[in-house]
PDB file of C-alpha atoms in Angstrom:
ATOM      1  CA  MET A   1       6.995  15.402   1.107  1.00  0.00           C
ATOM      2  CA  ILE A   2       5.590  11.718   0.699  1.00  0.00           C
ATOM      3  CA  LYS A   3       7.003   8.990   2.122  1.00  0.00           C
ATOM      4  CA  TYR A   4       6.147   5.353   0.723  1.00  0.00           C
ATOM      5  CA  THR A   5       6.309   2.083   2.193  1.00  0.00           C
ATOM      6  CA  TRP A   6       5.223  -1.387   1.271  1.00  0.00           C
ATOM      7  CA  ASP A   7       3.184  -4.017   3.264  1.00  0.00           C
ATOM      8  CA  ILE A   8       2.307  -7.584   2.346  1.00  0.00           C
ATOM      9  CA  VAL A   9      -1.297  -8.161   3.471  1.00  0.00           C
ATOM     10  CA  SER A  10      -1.267 -11.589   2.723  1.00  0.00           C
ATOM     11  CA  LEU A  11       0.250 -14.555   0.098  1.00  0.00           C
ATOM     12  CA  THR A  12      -1.645 -17.069  -1.411  1.00  0.00           C
ATOM     13  CA  LYS A  13       0.105 -20.408  -1.426  1.00  0.00           C
ATOM     14  CA  ARG A  14       0.133 -23.826  -3.729  1.00  0.00           C
ATOM     15  CA  ASP A  15       1.193 -26.840  -3.524  1.00  0.00           C
ATOM     16  CA  TYR A  16       3.241 -29.166  -5.795  1.00  0.00           C
ATOM     17  CA  PRO A  17       3.629 -33.067  -6.284  1.00  0.00           C
ATOM     18  CA  THR A  18       7.176 -32.465  -5.053  1.00  0.00           C
ATOM     19  CA  VAL A  19       6.808 -28.993  -2.642  1.00  0.00           C
ATOM     20  CA  LYS A  20       4.250 -27.693  -0.768  1.00  0.00           C
ATOM     21  CA  ASP A  21       3.150 -24.424  -0.013  1.00  0.00           C
ATOM     22  CA  VAL A  22       4.963 -22.387  -2.771  1.00  0.00           C
ATOM     23  CA  VAL A  23       3.371 -18.509  -2.914  1.00  0.00           C
ATOM     24  CA  VAL A  24       2.103 -17.923  -6.579  1.00  0.00           C
ATOM     25  CA  GLN A  25       0.253 -14.246  -5.510  1.00  0.00           C
ATOM     26  CA  VAL A  26       0.723 -11.581  -3.221  1.00  0.00           C
ATOM     27  CA  ASN A  27      -1.403  -8.974  -2.243  1.00  0.00           C
ATOM     28  CA  TRP A  28       0.201  -5.990  -1.319  1.00  0.00           C
ATOM     29  CA  ILE A  29      -0.317  -2.000  -0.353  1.00  0.00           C
ATOM     30  CA  ARG A  30       2.280   0.881  -1.457  1.00  0.00           C
ATOM     31  CA  THR A  31       1.110   3.490   1.243  1.00  0.00           C
ATOM     32  CA  GLY A  32       1.683   7.477   0.685  1.00  0.00           C
ATOM     33  CA  THR A  33       2.298   9.614   3.842  1.00  0.00           C
ATOM     34  CA  ASP A  34       2.473  12.817   3.455  1.00  0.00           C
ATOM     35  CA  GLU A  35       3.865  16.066   6.403  1.00  0.00           C
ATOM     36  CA  LEU A  36       0.385  16.208   7.273  1.00  0.00           C
ATOM     37  CA  GLY A  37      -0.191  13.038   8.739  1.00  0.00           C
ATOM     38  CA  ASN A  38      -2.965  11.958   5.842  1.00  0.00           C
ATOM     39  CA  SER A  39      -1.810   8.851   3.933  1.00  0.00           C
ATOM     40  CA  PHE A  40      -3.350   6.988   1.089  1.00  0.00           C
ATOM     41  CA  ASP A  41      -3.343   3.221   0.008  1.00  0.00           C
ATOM     42  CA  TYR A  42      -2.949   1.868  -3.519  1.00  0.00           C
ATOM     43  CA  VAL A  43      -3.684  -1.472  -3.118  1.00  0.00           C
ATOM     44  CA  CYS A  44      -2.939  -4.653  -5.179  1.00  0.00           C
ATOM     45  CA  GLU A  45      -2.219  -8.474  -5.935  1.00  0.00           C
ATOM     46  CA  SER A  46       0.874  -9.208  -8.487  1.00  0.00           C
ATOM     47  CA  PRO A  47       0.804 -13.134  -9.424  1.00  0.00           C
ATOM     48  CA  VAL A  48       4.415 -14.710  -8.420  1.00  0.00           C
ATOM     49  CA  PRO A  49       5.595 -16.966 -11.099  1.00  0.00           C
ATOM     50  CA  PRO A  50       6.079 -20.850 -10.456  1.00  0.00           C
ATOM     51  CA  PRO A  51       9.905 -21.303  -8.931  1.00  0.00           C
ATOM     52  CA  VAL A  52      11.993 -23.078 -11.955  1.00  0.00           C
ATOM     53  CA  ASP A  53      14.341 -24.879  -9.490  1.00  0.00           C
ATOM     54  CA  PHE A  54      12.749 -26.419  -7.170  1.00  0.00           C
ATOM     55  CA  THR A  55      16.599 -26.653  -5.326  1.00  0.00           C
ATOM     56  CA  ASN A  56      16.984 -23.046  -4.266  1.00  0.00           C
ATOM     57  CA  PHE A  57      13.308 -23.459  -3.070  1.00  0.00           C
ATOM     58  CA  LYS A  58      12.764 -21.737   0.604  1.00  0.00           C
ATOM     59  CA  ASP A  59      10.081 -22.523   3.062  1.00  0.00           C
ATOM     60  CA  LEU A  60       6.993 -20.351   3.741  1.00  0.00           C
ATOM     61  CA  ASP A  61       7.720 -19.873   6.896  1.00  0.00           C
ATOM     62  CA  ASP A  62      11.283 -19.225   6.104  1.00  0.00           C
ATOM     63  CA  LEU A  63      10.427 -15.990   4.201  1.00  0.00           C
ATOM     64  CA  THR A  64      10.641 -12.920   5.697  1.00  0.00           C
ATOM     65  CA  GLU A  65       8.296  -9.331   4.179  1.00  0.00           C
ATOM     66  CA  GLU A  66      11.444  -7.932   2.901  1.00  0.00           C
ATOM     67  CA  GLU A  67      11.903 -10.737   0.607  1.00  0.00           C
ATOM     68  CA  VAL A  68       8.073 -10.836  -0.492  1.00  0.00           C
ATOM     69  CA  ILE A  69       8.136  -6.722  -0.644  1.00  0.00           C
ATOM     70  CA  GLU A  70      11.853  -7.775  -3.422  1.00  0.00           C
ATOM     71  CA  TRP A  71       9.619 -10.158  -5.813  1.00  0.00           C
ATOM     72  CA  VAL A  72       7.064  -7.153  -6.026  1.00  0.00           C
ATOM     73  CA  VAL A  73       9.190  -4.088  -6.652  1.00  0.00           C
ATOM     74  CA  SER A  74      11.633  -6.402  -9.004  1.00  0.00           C
ATOM     75  CA  SER A  75       7.559  -7.687 -10.496  1.00  0.00           C
ATOM     76  CA  LEU A  76       7.027  -4.246 -11.551  1.00  0.00           C
ATOM     77  CA  ASP A  77       8.261  -1.898 -13.805  1.00  0.00           C
ATOM     78  CA  PRO A  78       9.836   1.488 -12.714  1.00  0.00           C
ATOM     79  CA  GLU A  79       7.395   3.119 -14.811  1.00  0.00           C
ATOM     80  CA  ALA A  80       4.339   1.163 -12.951  1.00  0.00           C
ATOM     81  CA  ILE A  81       5.762   2.097  -9.622  1.00  0.00           C
ATOM     82  CA  ARG A  82       6.380   6.373 -10.346  1.00  0.00           C
ATOM     83  CA  ALA A  83       2.967   6.165 -11.847  1.00  0.00           C
ATOM     84  CA  MET A  84       1.938   4.676  -8.291  1.00  0.00           C
ATOM     85  CA  ASP A  85       3.091   6.769  -6.723  1.00  0.00           C
ATOM     86  CA  ALA A  86       1.993  10.451  -8.731  1.00  0.00           C
ATOM     87  CA  PHE A  87      -1.604   8.685  -7.989  1.00  0.00           C
ATOM     88  CA  ILE A  88      -1.115   8.164  -4.092  1.00  0.00           C
ATOM     89  CA  ALA A  89       0.399  12.303  -4.257  1.00  0.00           C
ATOM     90  CA  ASP A  90      -2.811  13.090  -6.785  1.00  0.00           C
ATOM     91  CA  LYS A  91      -4.963  11.848  -4.019  1.00  0.00           C
ATOM     92  CA  LEU A  92      -2.873  12.651  -0.728  1.00  0.00           C
ATOM     93  CA  GLY A  93      -2.986  16.549  -2.557  1.00  0.00           C
ATOM     94  CA  ALA A  94      -6.994  16.162  -3.217  1.00  0.00           C
ATOM     95  CA  MET A  95      -7.351  15.588   0.664  1.00  0.00           C
ATOM     96  CA  ASN A  96      -5.448  18.272   1.478  1.00  0.00           C
ATOM     97  CA  SER A  97      -7.810  20.532  -0.209  1.00  0.00           C
ATOM     98  CA  VAL A  98     -10.518  19.474   2.019  1.00  0.00           C
ATOM     99  CA  THR A  99     -12.089  21.004   5.238  1.00  0.00           C
ATOM    100  CA  THR A 100     -13.547  19.152   7.860  1.00  0.00           C
ATOM    101  CA  VAL A 101     -16.859  20.928   9.666  1.00  0.00           C
ATOM    102  CA  ILE A 102     -18.954  19.727  11.814  1.00  0.00           C
ATOM    103  CA  PRO A 103     -22.819  21.174  11.007  1.00  0.00           C
ATOM    104  CA  TRP A 104     -24.565  21.186  14.090  1.00  0.00           C
ATOM    105  CA  VAL A 105     -22.016  22.093  16.593  1.00  0.00           C
ATOM    106  CA  LYS A 106     -22.423  25.817  15.702  1.00  0.00           C
ATOM    107  CA  MET A 107     -19.594  29.143  15.808  1.00  0.00           C
ATOM    108  CA  PRO A 108     -19.965  31.804  18.055  1.00  0.00           C
ATOM    109  CA  LYS A 109     -21.722  34.867  15.907  1.00  0.00           C
ATOM    110  CA  LYS A 110     -19.670  38.438  16.059  1.00  0.00           C
ATOM    111  CA  ALA A 111     -21.417  40.352  18.966  1.00  0.00           C
ATOM    112  CA  LYS A 112     -23.253  43.473  17.570  1.00  0.00           C
ATOM    113  CA  LYS A 113     -20.934  46.703  18.786  1.00  0.00           C
ATOM    114  CA  LYS A 114     -23.569  48.936  20.616  1.00  0.00           C
ATOM    115  CA  GLY A 115     -25.226  52.517  19.255  1.00  0.00           C
ATOM    116  CA  LYS A 116     -24.209  50.750  15.034  1.00  0.00           C
TER     117      LYS A 116
END
């Protein structure tokens, strides 16, 4: 089973004549982590439409990561999220089929039986 999480990397802000620090873009990561601890990140950015009503404006310092994640999720089509999760799952599946080797570490050879 893969656990998916959202993280906000950064916010891009813009100043308007009547209000400052308006978030106009969100850089985010969707991470999938499998039961073996392998993870894969899908990194993207989403533009945020300017607020239509500045009377309901929330100061940048008062925003929480959870609120911004809600913006991101609500701006994406559910099918796009499913496709993103499928992409992450495919990448994690490929990771699980890889074997790690250290070429300069030699494995012990099997001992030969005497007399044969």
